[in-house]
Amino acid sequence: MAKGREKMKILGIETSCDETAAAVVENGTKVLSNVVASSVEVHKKYGGIVPEQAAREQLKSILPVISESLEQAKTKLIDIDAIAVTVGPGLLGSLLVGVETAKTFAYVLKKPIVPVNHLHGHIYGCWVDSEKVPEFPAIVLIVSGGHTELVLMEDHGKFKFIGGTRDDAAGEAFDKTARLLGLGYPGGPAIAACAAQFPMTNDQLPINLPRPMIGSRDFDFSFSGLKTAVLREVQKQKEITEEFKIVMAYEIQEAITDVLVAKTESAVNFYLPKSVLVVGGVSANTALREKMQEKFENLFIPPIKYCTDNAAYIASCAFYNYKPVPWQKIIADPGLEI
Ligand code: KG4
Ligand code: ZN
């Protein structure tokens, strides 16, 4: 952090997927406002995100959401010190809405603009509103709808990818298996809610789902086999009962979280970091949070509202990695990597 920026107010804008979010954050941690509008209700009908619909909803929401976030922060656009915007990864149509809006503000108001990688943004959920911040080096597990990655973070902005999923992401595994069980979208919260009823039915015989790649000597993951195993169990049933759904939801959550914890533990044993961070939408999962808490001491998991997509962590990430670029150079990049 450069000197003299302690009171800096950054307007964060995040539109990478189905959430339209804007936030005003002071000094990288103090959240003056954090507004999120979601088009999830539109996508529920289809059992997953429809990119075209998501982009249209982004367009409808972007200005009202920004205006609301400035109002809540009691700040005028002209008094913002810089704009931070997610440039990728994500859905192109959705990303473009935030990116072009942010560029327009930067151009018209002559404000500095900082491009932010959505995955880096998730990590800064651990800095937002937080009194105790992680020490470096840190091992970071990013678990979201599109990503499952283990990263060695040596400093602000210094990330080394050490492993990731070879097929589906952890969030995707929740979403796809929830769909097989008819639990609706998004699957993570639906599986978690269903799994929470499990102790009531523990007279049921547990189904032992695989823990894919749990013992492999690398930091990679694979969740597509789990989806196939669930499909097989579903096909064996004459009728999908509530009891079956509860046992399966519990098993799915156990299988996914066991693998995430075991692989994070291998990375920690290998790199001996000073902190362990778990971020991204799936880090909102209570079972995962509890298992991680049992395992690691210097553990950081954002409060639930900063696990799923929001713009507070985008503003925070821009503060700690303050590298404004001319607005002409900012481009949406759906395939951006860590
Ligand atoms: O980070 P995020 O909000 O968006 C992306 O960047 O992808 O993550 C969304 C993912 C979805 O797959 C959703 O099912 C999952 O996070 N998720 C959860 C929970 N809440 C959201 N997975 C498990 N348990 C939850 N409580
Ligand atoms: Zn995300």
mmCIF file of C-alpha atoms and ligand atoms in Angstrom:
data_model
loop_
_atom_site.group_PDB
_atom_site.id
_atom_site.type_symbol
_atom_site.label_atom_id
_atom_site.label_comp_id
_atom_site.label_asym_id
_atom_site.label_seq_id
_atom_site.Cartn_x
_atom_site.Cartn_y
_atom_site.Cartn_z
ATOM 1 C CA MET A 1 0.000 0.000 0.000
ATOM 2 C CA ALA A 2 1.404 3.373 -1.011
ATOM 3 C CA LYS A 3 1.622 6.174 1.564
ATOM 4 C CA GLY A 4 -1.212 8.689 1.628
ATOM 5 C CA ARG A 5 -3.848 6.234 0.431
ATOM 6 C CA GLU A 6 -5.134 5.276 3.897
ATOM 7 C CA LYS A 7 -8.449 7.050 3.444
ATOM 8 C CA MET A 8 -8.868 6.126 -0.179
ATOM 9 C CA LYS A 9 -12.451 5.359 -1.208
ATOM 10 C CA ILE A 10 -12.790 2.848 -4.019
ATOM 11 C CA LEU A 11 -15.991 2.050 -5.894
ATOM 12 C CA GLY A 12 -15.970 -1.664 -6.763
ATOM 13 C CA ILE A 13 -18.044 -3.051 -9.627
ATOM 14 C CA GLU A 14 -18.607 -6.789 -10.128
ATOM 15 C CA THR A 15 -20.693 -8.328 -12.919
ATOM 16 C CA SER A 16 -18.882 -11.549 -13.813
ATOM 17 C CA CYS A 17 -21.859 -13.887 -13.606
ATOM 18 C CA ASP A 18 -25.445 -13.509 -12.372
ATOM 19 C CA GLU A 19 -24.809 -10.998 -9.585
ATOM 20 C CA THR A 20 -24.714 -7.272 -10.264
ATOM 21 C CA ALA A 21 -22.729 -5.768 -7.414
ATOM 22 C CA ALA A 22 -21.324 -2.403 -6.377
ATOM 23 C CA ALA A 23 -19.591 -1.404 -3.153
ATOM 24 C CA VAL A 24 -17.720 1.536 -1.684
ATOM 25 C CA VAL A 25 -14.753 0.504 0.452
ATOM 26 C CA GLU A 26 -12.402 2.782 2.385
ATOM 27 C CA ASN A 27 -8.754 1.808 3.005
ATOM 28 C CA GLY A 28 -9.321 -1.672 1.562
ATOM 29 C CA THR A 29 -11.249 -2.956 4.576
ATOM 30 C CA LYS A 30 -13.936 -0.550 5.761
ATOM 31 C CA VAL A 31 -17.140 -1.306 3.858
ATOM 32 C CA LEU A 32 -19.254 1.837 3.441
ATOM 33 C CA SER A 33 -21.768 0.005 1.259
ATOM 34 C CA ASN A 34 -22.122 -3.379 -0.404
ATOM 35 C CA VAL A 35 -25.085 -3.821 -2.750
ATOM 36 C CA VAL A 36 -25.791 -7.067 -4.615
ATOM 37 C CA ALA A 37 -28.674 -7.733 -7.020
ATOM 38 C CA SER A 38 -28.997 -11.283 -8.250
ATOM 39 C CA SER A 39 -30.789 -12.655 -11.289
ATOM 40 C CA VAL A 40 -30.857 -16.147 -9.730
ATOM 41 C CA GLU A 41 -34.670 -16.237 -9.763
ATOM 42 C CA VAL A 42 -34.616 -15.928 -13.566
ATOM 43 C CA HIS A 43 -32.117 -18.810 -13.881
ATOM 44 C CA LYS A 44 -33.901 -21.094 -11.391
ATOM 45 C CA LYS A 45 -36.542 -21.786 -14.028
ATOM 46 C CA TYR A 46 -33.858 -23.215 -16.312
ATOM 47 C CA GLY A 47 -31.884 -25.102 -13.639
ATOM 48 C CA GLY A 48 -28.716 -23.148 -14.404
ATOM 49 C CA ILE A 49 -27.391 -19.823 -15.651
ATOM 50 C CA VAL A 50 -28.507 -18.704 -19.111
ATOM 51 C CA PRO A 51 -25.692 -16.335 -20.203
ATOM 52 C CA GLU A 52 -27.845 -14.181 -22.478
ATOM 53 C CA GLN A 53 -30.441 -13.687 -19.739
ATOM 54 C CA ALA A 54 -27.713 -12.953 -17.181
ATOM 55 C CA ALA A 55 -26.274 -10.201 -19.397
ATOM 56 C CA ARG A 56 -29.678 -8.606 -19.935
ATOM 57 C CA GLU A 57 -30.346 -8.604 -16.189
ATOM 58 C CA GLN A 58 -26.898 -7.052 -15.624
ATOM 59 C CA LEU A 59 -27.858 -4.219 -17.959
ATOM 60 C CA LYS A 60 -31.098 -3.571 -16.094
ATOM 61 C CA SER A 61 -29.455 -3.578 -12.676
ATOM 62 C CA ILE A 62 -26.058 -1.947 -13.111
ATOM 63 C CA LEU A 63 -26.969 1.739 -12.718
ATOM 64 C CA PRO A 64 -29.568 1.266 -9.942
ATOM 65 C CA VAL A 65 -27.080 -0.907 -8.001
ATOM 66 C CA ILE A 66 -24.225 1.613 -8.345
ATOM 67 C CA SER A 67 -26.517 4.477 -7.442
ATOM 68 C CA GLU A 68 -27.766 2.572 -4.354
ATOM 69 C CA SER A 69 -24.214 1.758 -3.246
ATOM 70 C CA LEU A 70 -23.183 5.440 -3.471
ATOM 71 C CA GLU A 71 -26.304 6.495 -1.590
ATOM 72 C CA GLN A 72 -25.704 3.981 1.200
ATOM 73 C CA ALA A 73 -22.071 5.102 1.444
ATOM 74 C CA LYS A 74 -23.238 8.742 1.535
ATOM 75 C CA THR A 75 -20.731 9.410 -1.228
ATOM 76 C CA LYS A 76 -21.024 11.146 -4.576
ATOM 77 C CA LEU A 77 -19.472 9.577 -7.653
ATOM 78 C CA ILE A 78 -17.260 12.631 -8.016
ATOM 79 C CA ASP A 79 -15.778 12.031 -4.522
ATOM 80 C CA ILE A 80 -14.694 8.470 -5.286
ATOM 81 C CA ASP A 81 -10.889 8.179 -5.506
ATOM 82 C CA ALA A 82 -10.790 5.239 -7.913
ATOM 83 C CA ILE A 83 -12.939 2.644 -9.653
ATOM 84 C CA ALA A 84 -12.233 -1.091 -9.479
ATOM 85 C CA VAL A 85 -13.871 -3.456 -11.916
ATOM 86 C CA THR A 86 -13.879 -7.220 -12.465
ATOM 87 C CA VAL A 87 -12.441 -7.917 -15.927
ATOM 88 C CA GLY A 88 -12.583 -11.742 -15.799
ATOM 89 C CA PRO A 89 -12.927 -14.650 -15.570
ATOM 90 C CA GLY A 90 -16.674 -14.934 -16.131
ATOM 91 C CA LEU A 91 -19.386 -14.709 -18.760
ATOM 92 C CA LEU A 92 -18.423 -12.268 -21.505
ATOM 93 C CA GLY A 93 -21.842 -10.607 -21.842
ATOM 94 C CA SER A 94 -22.060 -10.078 -18.082
ATOM 95 C CA LEU A 95 -18.462 -8.873 -17.715
ATOM 96 C CA LEU A 96 -18.886 -6.313 -20.504
ATOM 97 C CA VAL A 97 -21.695 -4.556 -18.638
ATOM 98 C CA GLY A 98 -19.517 -3.812 -15.601
ATOM 99 C CA VAL A 99 -16.377 -3.146 -17.607
ATOM 100 C CA GLU A 100 -17.937 -0.668 -20.030
ATOM 101 C CA THR A 101 -19.833 1.110 -17.236
ATOM 102 C CA ALA A 102 -16.644 1.464 -15.196
ATOM 103 C CA LYS A 103 -14.690 2.717 -18.231
ATOM 104 C CA THR A 104 -17.371 5.296 -18.970
ATOM 105 C CA PHE A 105 -17.165 6.642 -15.404
ATOM 106 C CA ALA A 106 -13.368 6.708 -15.557
ATOM 107 C CA TYR A 107 -13.413 8.545 -18.871
ATOM 108 C CA VAL A 108 -16.082 11.099 -18.013
ATOM 109 C CA LEU A 109 -14.928 11.790 -14.443
ATOM 110 C CA LYS A 110 -11.194 11.359 -15.124
ATOM 111 C CA LYS A 111 -10.859 8.833 -12.311
ATOM 112 C CA PRO A 112 -8.203 6.135 -12.028
ATOM 113 C CA ILE A 113 -9.483 2.678 -12.931
ATOM 114 C CA VAL A 114 -8.061 -0.636 -11.660
ATOM 115 C CA PRO A 115 -8.841 -3.932 -13.445
ATOM 116 C CA VAL A 116 -9.427 -6.824 -11.033
ATOM 117 C CA ASN A 117 -9.212 -10.570 -11.581
ATOM 118 C CA HIS A 118 -12.377 -12.064 -10.054
ATOM 119 C CA LEU A 119 -10.384 -14.908 -8.462
ATOM 120 C CA HIS A 120 -8.003 -12.466 -6.774
ATOM 121 C CA GLY A 121 -11.113 -10.574 -5.670
ATOM 122 C CA HIS A 122 -12.526 -13.639 -3.888
ATOM 123 C CA ILE A 123 -9.291 -13.921 -1.905
ATOM 124 C CA TYR A 124 -9.673 -10.351 -0.595
ATOM 125 C CA GLY A 125 -12.909 -11.459 1.075
ATOM 126 C CA CYS A 126 -10.426 -12.285 3.880
ATOM 127 C CA TRP A 127 -9.360 -8.627 4.147
ATOM 128 C CA VAL A 128 -12.769 -6.979 3.927
ATOM 129 C CA ASP A 129 -14.186 -5.889 7.311
ATOM 130 C CA SER A 130 -11.465 -7.870 9.020
ATOM 131 C CA GLU A 131 -9.434 -6.916 12.089
ATOM 132 C CA LYS A 132 -6.970 -9.776 11.768
ATOM 133 C CA VAL A 133 -5.559 -10.228 8.281
ATOM 134 C CA PRO A 134 -3.671 -13.210 6.816
ATOM 135 C CA GLU A 135 0.112 -13.438 6.989
ATOM 136 C CA PHE A 136 2.202 -14.513 4.015
ATOM 137 C CA PRO A 137 2.974 -16.982 2.635
ATOM 138 C CA ALA A 138 -0.579 -18.317 2.562
ATOM 139 C CA ILE A 139 -2.169 -21.376 1.000
ATOM 140 C CA VAL A 140 -5.450 -20.370 -0.620
ATOM 141 C CA LEU A 141 -8.229 -22.721 -1.644
ATOM 142 C CA ILE A 142 -10.546 -21.011 -4.136
ATOM 143 C CA VAL A 143 -13.813 -22.911 -4.473
ATOM 144 C CA SER A 144 -16.514 -21.347 -6.607
ATOM 145 C CA GLY A 145 -19.006 -22.254 -9.300
ATOM 146 C CA GLY A 146 -16.375 -22.274 -12.028
ATOM 147 C CA HIS A 147 -13.086 -22.777 -10.155
ATOM 148 C CA THR A 148 -11.397 -25.095 -7.690
ATOM 149 C CA GLU A 149 -7.799 -24.014 -7.259
ATOM 150 C CA LEU A 150 -5.042 -24.263 -4.722
ATOM 151 C CA VAL A 151 -2.787 -21.244 -4.799
ATOM 152 C CA LEU A 152 0.359 -20.247 -2.948
ATOM 153 C CA MET A 153 0.043 -16.528 -2.163
ATOM 154 C CA GLU A 154 3.473 -15.145 -1.349
ATOM 155 C CA ASP A 155 2.424 -11.501 -1.033
ATOM 156 C CA HIS A 156 -0.261 -9.125 -2.288
ATOM 157 C CA GLY A 157 -0.590 -9.823 -6.001
ATOM 158 C CA LYS A 158 1.920 -12.705 -5.933
ATOM 159 C CA PHE A 159 0.057 -15.899 -6.722
ATOM 160 C CA LYS A 160 1.403 -19.288 -7.741
ATOM 161 C CA PHE A 161 -1.057 -21.869 -9.006
ATOM 162 C CA ILE A 162 -0.213 -25.229 -7.419
ATOM 163 C CA GLY A 163 -3.216 -27.331 -8.382
ATOM 164 C CA GLY A 164 -6.768 -27.276 -9.623
ATOM 165 C CA THR A 165 -9.649 -29.284 -10.941
ATOM 166 C CA ARG A 166 -9.137 -31.393 -14.036
ATOM 167 C CA ASP A 167 -12.847 -31.288 -14.876
ATOM 168 C CA ASP A 168 -15.753 -29.902 -12.823
ATOM 169 C CA ALA A 169 -15.336 -27.282 -10.113
ATOM 170 C CA ALA A 170 -16.544 -28.020 -6.565
ATOM 171 C CA GLY A 171 -19.470 -25.596 -6.937
ATOM 172 C CA GLU A 172 -20.328 -27.183 -10.251
ATOM 173 C CA ALA A 173 -20.357 -30.609 -8.558
ATOM 174 C CA PHE A 174 -22.853 -29.271 -6.010
ATOM 175 C CA ASP A 175 -24.947 -27.689 -8.776
ATOM 176 C CA LYS A 176 -24.964 -30.730 -11.080
ATOM 177 C CA THR A 177 -25.673 -33.322 -8.385
ATOM 178 C CA ALA A 178 -28.432 -31.117 -6.924
ATOM 179 C CA ARG A 179 -29.991 -31.084 -10.355
ATOM 180 C CA LEU A 180 -29.870 -34.906 -10.529
ATOM 181 C CA LEU A 181 -31.725 -35.017 -7.207
ATOM 182 C CA GLY A 182 -34.245 -32.398 -8.343
ATOM 183 C CA LEU A 183 -33.128 -29.974 -5.620
ATOM 184 C CA GLY A 184 -33.042 -26.893 -7.834
ATOM 185 C CA TYR A 185 -30.484 -24.190 -8.557
ATOM 186 C CA PRO A 186 -28.086 -23.039 -7.130
ATOM 187 C CA GLY A 187 -27.193 -26.504 -5.921
ATOM 188 C CA GLY A 188 -24.743 -25.682 -3.104
ATOM 189 C CA PRO A 189 -27.203 -24.074 -0.690
ATOM 190 C CA ALA A 190 -29.892 -26.613 -1.744
ATOM 191 C CA ILE A 191 -27.641 -29.621 -0.987
ATOM 192 C CA ALA A 192 -26.515 -28.028 2.297
ATOM 193 C CA ALA A 193 -30.116 -27.443 3.423
ATOM 194 C CA CYS A 194 -31.141 -30.992 2.486
ATOM 195 C CA ALA A 195 -28.021 -32.513 4.097
ATOM 196 C CA ALA A 196 -28.781 -30.656 7.335
ATOM 197 C CA GLN A 197 -31.772 -32.998 7.804
ATOM 198 C CA PHE A 198 -29.557 -36.093 7.670
ATOM 199 C CA PRO A 199 -29.302 -36.998 11.395
ATOM 200 C CA MET A 200 -33.096 -37.406 11.407
ATOM 201 C CA THR A 201 -32.775 -40.342 9.034
ATOM 202 C CA ASN A 202 -29.589 -42.004 10.257
ATOM 203 C CA ASP A 203 -31.288 -45.372 10.327
ATOM 204 C CA GLN A 204 -30.711 -45.288 6.559
ATOM 205 C CA LEU A 205 -27.821 -47.236 5.117
ATOM 206 C CA PRO A 206 -25.236 -44.686 3.959
ATOM 207 C CA ILE A 207 -24.232 -44.794 0.320
ATOM 208 C CA ASN A 208 -20.476 -44.595 -0.004
ATOM 209 C CA LEU A 209 -19.714 -42.111 -2.732
ATOM 210 C CA PRO A 210 -16.126 -41.921 -4.009
ATOM 211 C CA ARG A 211 -13.696 -39.249 -2.788
ATOM 212 C CA PRO A 212 -12.054 -38.627 -6.195
ATOM 213 C CA MET A 213 -8.261 -38.150 -6.193
ATOM 214 C CA ILE A 214 -8.170 -37.844 -2.403
ATOM 215 C CA GLY A 215 -4.898 -39.775 -2.187
ATOM 216 C CA SER A 216 -3.189 -38.602 -5.388
ATOM 217 C CA ARG A 217 0.302 -37.171 -4.951
ATOM 218 C CA ASP A 218 -0.518 -33.766 -6.438
ATOM 219 C CA PHE A 219 -2.764 -30.835 -5.604
ATOM 220 C CA ASP A 220 -5.320 -31.532 -8.324
ATOM 221 C CA PHE A 221 -9.002 -32.354 -8.064
ATOM 222 C CA SER A 222 -11.600 -34.172 -10.167
ATOM 223 C CA PHE A 223 -15.311 -34.014 -9.460
ATOM 224 C CA SER A 224 -16.928 -35.344 -12.627
ATOM 225 C CA GLY A 225 -16.760 -38.974 -11.392
ATOM 226 C CA LEU A 226 -18.786 -37.984 -8.354
ATOM 227 C CA LYS A 227 -21.552 -36.707 -10.591
ATOM 228 C CA THR A 228 -21.560 -40.058 -12.473
ATOM 229 C CA ALA A 229 -21.654 -41.997 -9.177
ATOM 230 C CA VAL A 230 -24.664 -39.951 -8.041
ATOM 231 C CA LEU A 231 -26.373 -40.542 -11.387
ATOM 232 C CA ARG A 232 -25.858 -44.291 -10.963
ATOM 233 C CA GLU A 233 -27.415 -44.209 -7.481
ATOM 234 C CA VAL A 234 -30.354 -42.187 -8.795
ATOM 235 C CA GLN A 235 -30.917 -44.645 -11.639
ATOM 236 C CA LYS A 236 -30.987 -47.575 -9.166
ATOM 237 C CA GLN A 237 -33.985 -46.062 -7.360
ATOM 238 C CA LYS A 238 -37.547 -46.982 -8.291
ATOM 239 C CA GLU A 239 -38.684 -43.739 -6.759
ATOM 240 C CA ILE A 240 -36.744 -40.693 -5.528
ATOM 241 C CA THR A 241 -37.955 -40.372 -1.940
ATOM 242 C CA GLU A 242 -37.256 -37.501 0.474
ATOM 243 C CA GLU A 243 -35.140 -39.908 2.575
ATOM 244 C CA PHE A 244 -33.021 -40.822 -0.435
ATOM 245 C CA LYS A 245 -32.475 -37.152 -1.261
ATOM 246 C CA ILE A 246 -31.388 -36.398 2.314
ATOM 247 C CA VAL A 247 -28.908 -39.289 2.475
ATOM 248 C CA MET A 248 -27.532 -38.433 -0.963
ATOM 249 C CA ALA A 249 -27.227 -34.720 -0.200
ATOM 250 C CA TYR A 250 -25.338 -35.562 2.988
ATOM 251 C CA GLU A 251 -23.065 -37.990 1.149
ATOM 252 C CA ILE A 252 -22.367 -35.517 -1.660
ATOM 253 C CA GLN A 253 -21.476 -32.765 0.792
ATOM 254 C CA GLU A 254 -19.248 -35.152 2.772
ATOM 255 C CA ALA A 255 -17.472 -36.406 -0.357
ATOM 256 C CA ILE A 256 -16.777 -32.923 -1.758
ATOM 257 C CA THR A 257 -15.712 -31.393 1.542
ATOM 258 C CA ASP A 258 -13.510 -34.390 2.493
ATOM 259 C CA VAL A 259 -11.542 -34.006 -0.736
ATOM 260 C CA LEU A 260 -11.226 -30.212 -0.373
ATOM 261 C CA VAL A 261 -9.922 -30.534 3.192
ATOM 262 C CA ALA A 262 -7.522 -33.401 2.408
ATOM 263 C CA LYS A 263 -5.960 -31.631 -0.585
ATOM 264 C CA THR A 264 -5.614 -28.367 1.321
ATOM 265 C CA GLU A 265 -3.943 -30.303 4.123
ATOM 266 C CA SER A 266 -1.426 -31.853 1.685
ATOM 267 C CA ALA A 267 -0.607 -28.393 0.334
ATOM 268 C CA VAL A 268 -0.183 -27.033 3.867
ATOM 269 C CA ASN A 269 2.096 -29.927 4.841
ATOM 270 C CA PHE A 270 4.205 -29.329 1.754
ATOM 271 C CA TYR A 271 4.480 -25.513 1.751
ATOM 272 C CA LEU A 272 4.202 -24.860 5.525
ATOM 273 C CA PRO A 273 2.404 -21.506 5.089
ATOM 274 C CA LYS A 274 1.701 -18.973 7.843
ATOM 275 C CA SER A 275 -2.015 -18.852 7.004
ATOM 276 C CA VAL A 276 -4.676 -20.911 5.238
ATOM 277 C CA LEU A 277 -7.447 -19.147 3.294
ATOM 278 C CA VAL A 278 -10.662 -20.693 1.965
ATOM 279 C CA VAL A 279 -12.647 -18.442 -0.376
ATOM 280 C CA GLY A 280 -15.302 -18.483 -3.116
ATOM 281 C CA GLY A 281 -19.006 -19.355 -3.093
ATOM 282 C CA VAL A 282 -18.500 -22.895 -1.761
ATOM 283 C CA SER A 283 -16.657 -21.502 1.299
ATOM 284 C CA ALA A 284 -20.145 -20.453 2.491
ATOM 285 C CA ASN A 285 -20.776 -24.156 3.162
ATOM 286 C CA THR A 286 -21.085 -24.786 6.908
ATOM 287 C CA ALA A 287 -19.781 -28.367 6.791
ATOM 288 C CA LEU A 288 -16.688 -27.219 4.887
ATOM 289 C CA ARG A 289 -16.114 -24.309 7.293
ATOM 290 C CA GLU A 290 -16.352 -26.636 10.306
ATOM 291 C CA LYS A 291 -14.015 -29.246 8.847
ATOM 292 C CA MET A 292 -11.448 -26.598 7.910
ATOM 293 C CA GLN A 293 -11.700 -25.050 11.383
ATOM 294 C CA GLU A 294 -10.977 -28.419 12.972
ATOM 295 C CA LYS A 295 -7.877 -28.855 10.811
ATOM 296 C CA PHE A 296 -6.124 -25.488 10.625
ATOM 297 C CA GLU A 297 -5.161 -22.896 13.200
ATOM 298 C CA ASN A 298 -4.357 -19.774 11.263
ATOM 299 C CA LEU A 299 -7.436 -20.154 9.102
ATOM 300 C CA PHE A 300 -9.265 -17.341 7.281
ATOM 301 C CA ILE A 301 -12.691 -17.835 5.731
ATOM 302 C CA PRO A 302 -14.655 -14.685 4.865
ATOM 303 C CA PRO A 303 -17.991 -14.025 6.572
ATOM 304 C CA ILE A 304 -20.709 -15.674 4.450
ATOM 305 C CA LYS A 305 -21.772 -12.419 2.750
ATOM 306 C CA TYR A 306 -18.224 -12.013 1.386
ATOM 307 C CA CYS A 307 -17.949 -15.640 0.178
ATOM 308 C CA THR A 308 -20.407 -15.378 -2.696
ATOM 309 C CA ASP A 309 -19.988 -12.764 -5.431
ATOM 310 C CA ASN A 310 -19.931 -9.137 -4.283
ATOM 311 C CA ALA A 311 -18.038 -5.955 -5.104
ATOM 312 C CA ALA A 312 -16.574 -5.195 -1.658
ATOM 313 C CA TYR A 313 -13.752 -7.660 -2.230
ATOM 314 C CA ILE A 314 -13.170 -6.257 -5.715
ATOM 315 C CA ALA A 315 -12.614 -2.783 -4.228
ATOM 316 C CA SER A 316 -10.422 -4.257 -1.480
ATOM 317 C CA CYS A 317 -8.301 -6.186 -3.993
ATOM 318 C CA ALA A 318 -7.763 -2.978 -6.013
ATOM 319 C CA PHE A 319 -6.633 -1.143 -2.884
ATOM 320 C CA TYR A 320 -3.973 -3.714 -1.964
ATOM 321 C CA ASN A 321 -2.879 -4.095 -5.601
ATOM 322 C CA TYR A 322 -3.238 -0.494 -6.684
ATOM 323 C CA LYS A 323 -2.234 -0.458 -10.350
ATOM 324 C CA PRO A 324 -4.504 1.890 -12.326
ATOM 325 C CA VAL A 325 -4.337 1.584 -16.105
ATOM 326 C CA PRO A 326 -5.646 3.893 -18.838
ATOM 327 C CA TRP A 327 -9.316 3.091 -19.449
ATOM 328 C CA GLN A 328 -8.546 2.370 -23.125
ATOM 329 C CA LYS A 329 -6.485 -0.656 -22.020
ATOM 330 C CA ILE A 330 -9.214 -2.283 -19.963
ATOM 331 C CA ILE A 331 -10.790 -5.271 -21.693
ATOM 332 C CA ALA A 332 -13.130 -7.971 -20.455
ATOM 333 C CA ASP A 333 -11.352 -11.347 -20.499
ATOM 334 C CA PRO A 334 -13.712 -14.313 -19.829
ATOM 335 C CA GLY A 335 -10.836 -16.819 -19.679
ATOM 336 C CA LEU A 336 -8.544 -14.884 -17.335
ATOM 337 C CA GLU A 337 -6.507 -17.191 -15.079
ATOM 338 C CA ILE A 338 -5.144 -16.728 -11.592
HETATM 339 O O1 KG4 B 1 -18.184 -17.556 -6.004
HETATM 340 P P1 KG4 B 1 -19.549 -17.738 -6.487
HETATM 341 O O2 KG4 B 1 -20.660 -16.948 -5.830
HETATM 342 O O3 KG4 B 1 -19.655 -17.493 -8.024
HETATM 343 C C1 KG4 B 1 -18.627 -17.881 -8.892
HETATM 344 O O4 KG4 B 1 -17.645 -17.131 -8.989
HETATM 345 O O5 KG4 B 1 -18.790 -19.001 -9.447
HETATM 346 O O6 KG4 B 1 -19.865 -19.301 -6.319
HETATM 347 C C2 KG4 B 1 -21.067 -19.870 -6.711
HETATM 348 C C3 KG4 B 1 -21.031 -21.347 -6.333
HETATM 349 C C4 KG4 B 1 -22.236 -22.121 -6.856
HETATM 350 O O7 KG4 B 1 -21.787 -23.303 -7.480
HETATM 351 C C5 KG4 B 1 -23.020 -22.436 -5.585
HETATM 352 O O8 KG4 B 1 -23.756 -23.659 -5.661
HETATM 353 C C6 KG4 B 1 -21.910 -22.516 -4.553
HETATM 354 O O9 KG4 B 1 -21.014 -21.497 -4.910
HETATM 355 N N1 KG4 B 1 -22.400 -22.287 -3.190
HETATM 356 C C7 KG4 B 1 -22.356 -23.229 -2.226
HETATM 357 C C8 KG4 B 1 -22.986 -22.650 -1.091
HETATM 358 N N2 KG4 B 1 -23.350 -21.374 -1.412
HETATM 359 C C9 KG4 B 1 -22.979 -21.172 -2.702
HETATM 360 N N3 KG4 B 1 -21.876 -24.491 -2.235
HETATM 361 C C10 KG4 B 1 -22.011 -25.206 -1.110
HETATM 362 N N4 KG4 B 1 -22.614 -24.737 0.017
HETATM 363 C C11 KG4 B 1 -23.100 -23.481 0.067
HETATM 364 N N5 KG4 B 1 -23.679 -23.043 1.182
HETATM 365 ZN ZN ZN B 2 -17.158 -15.781 -7.751
#
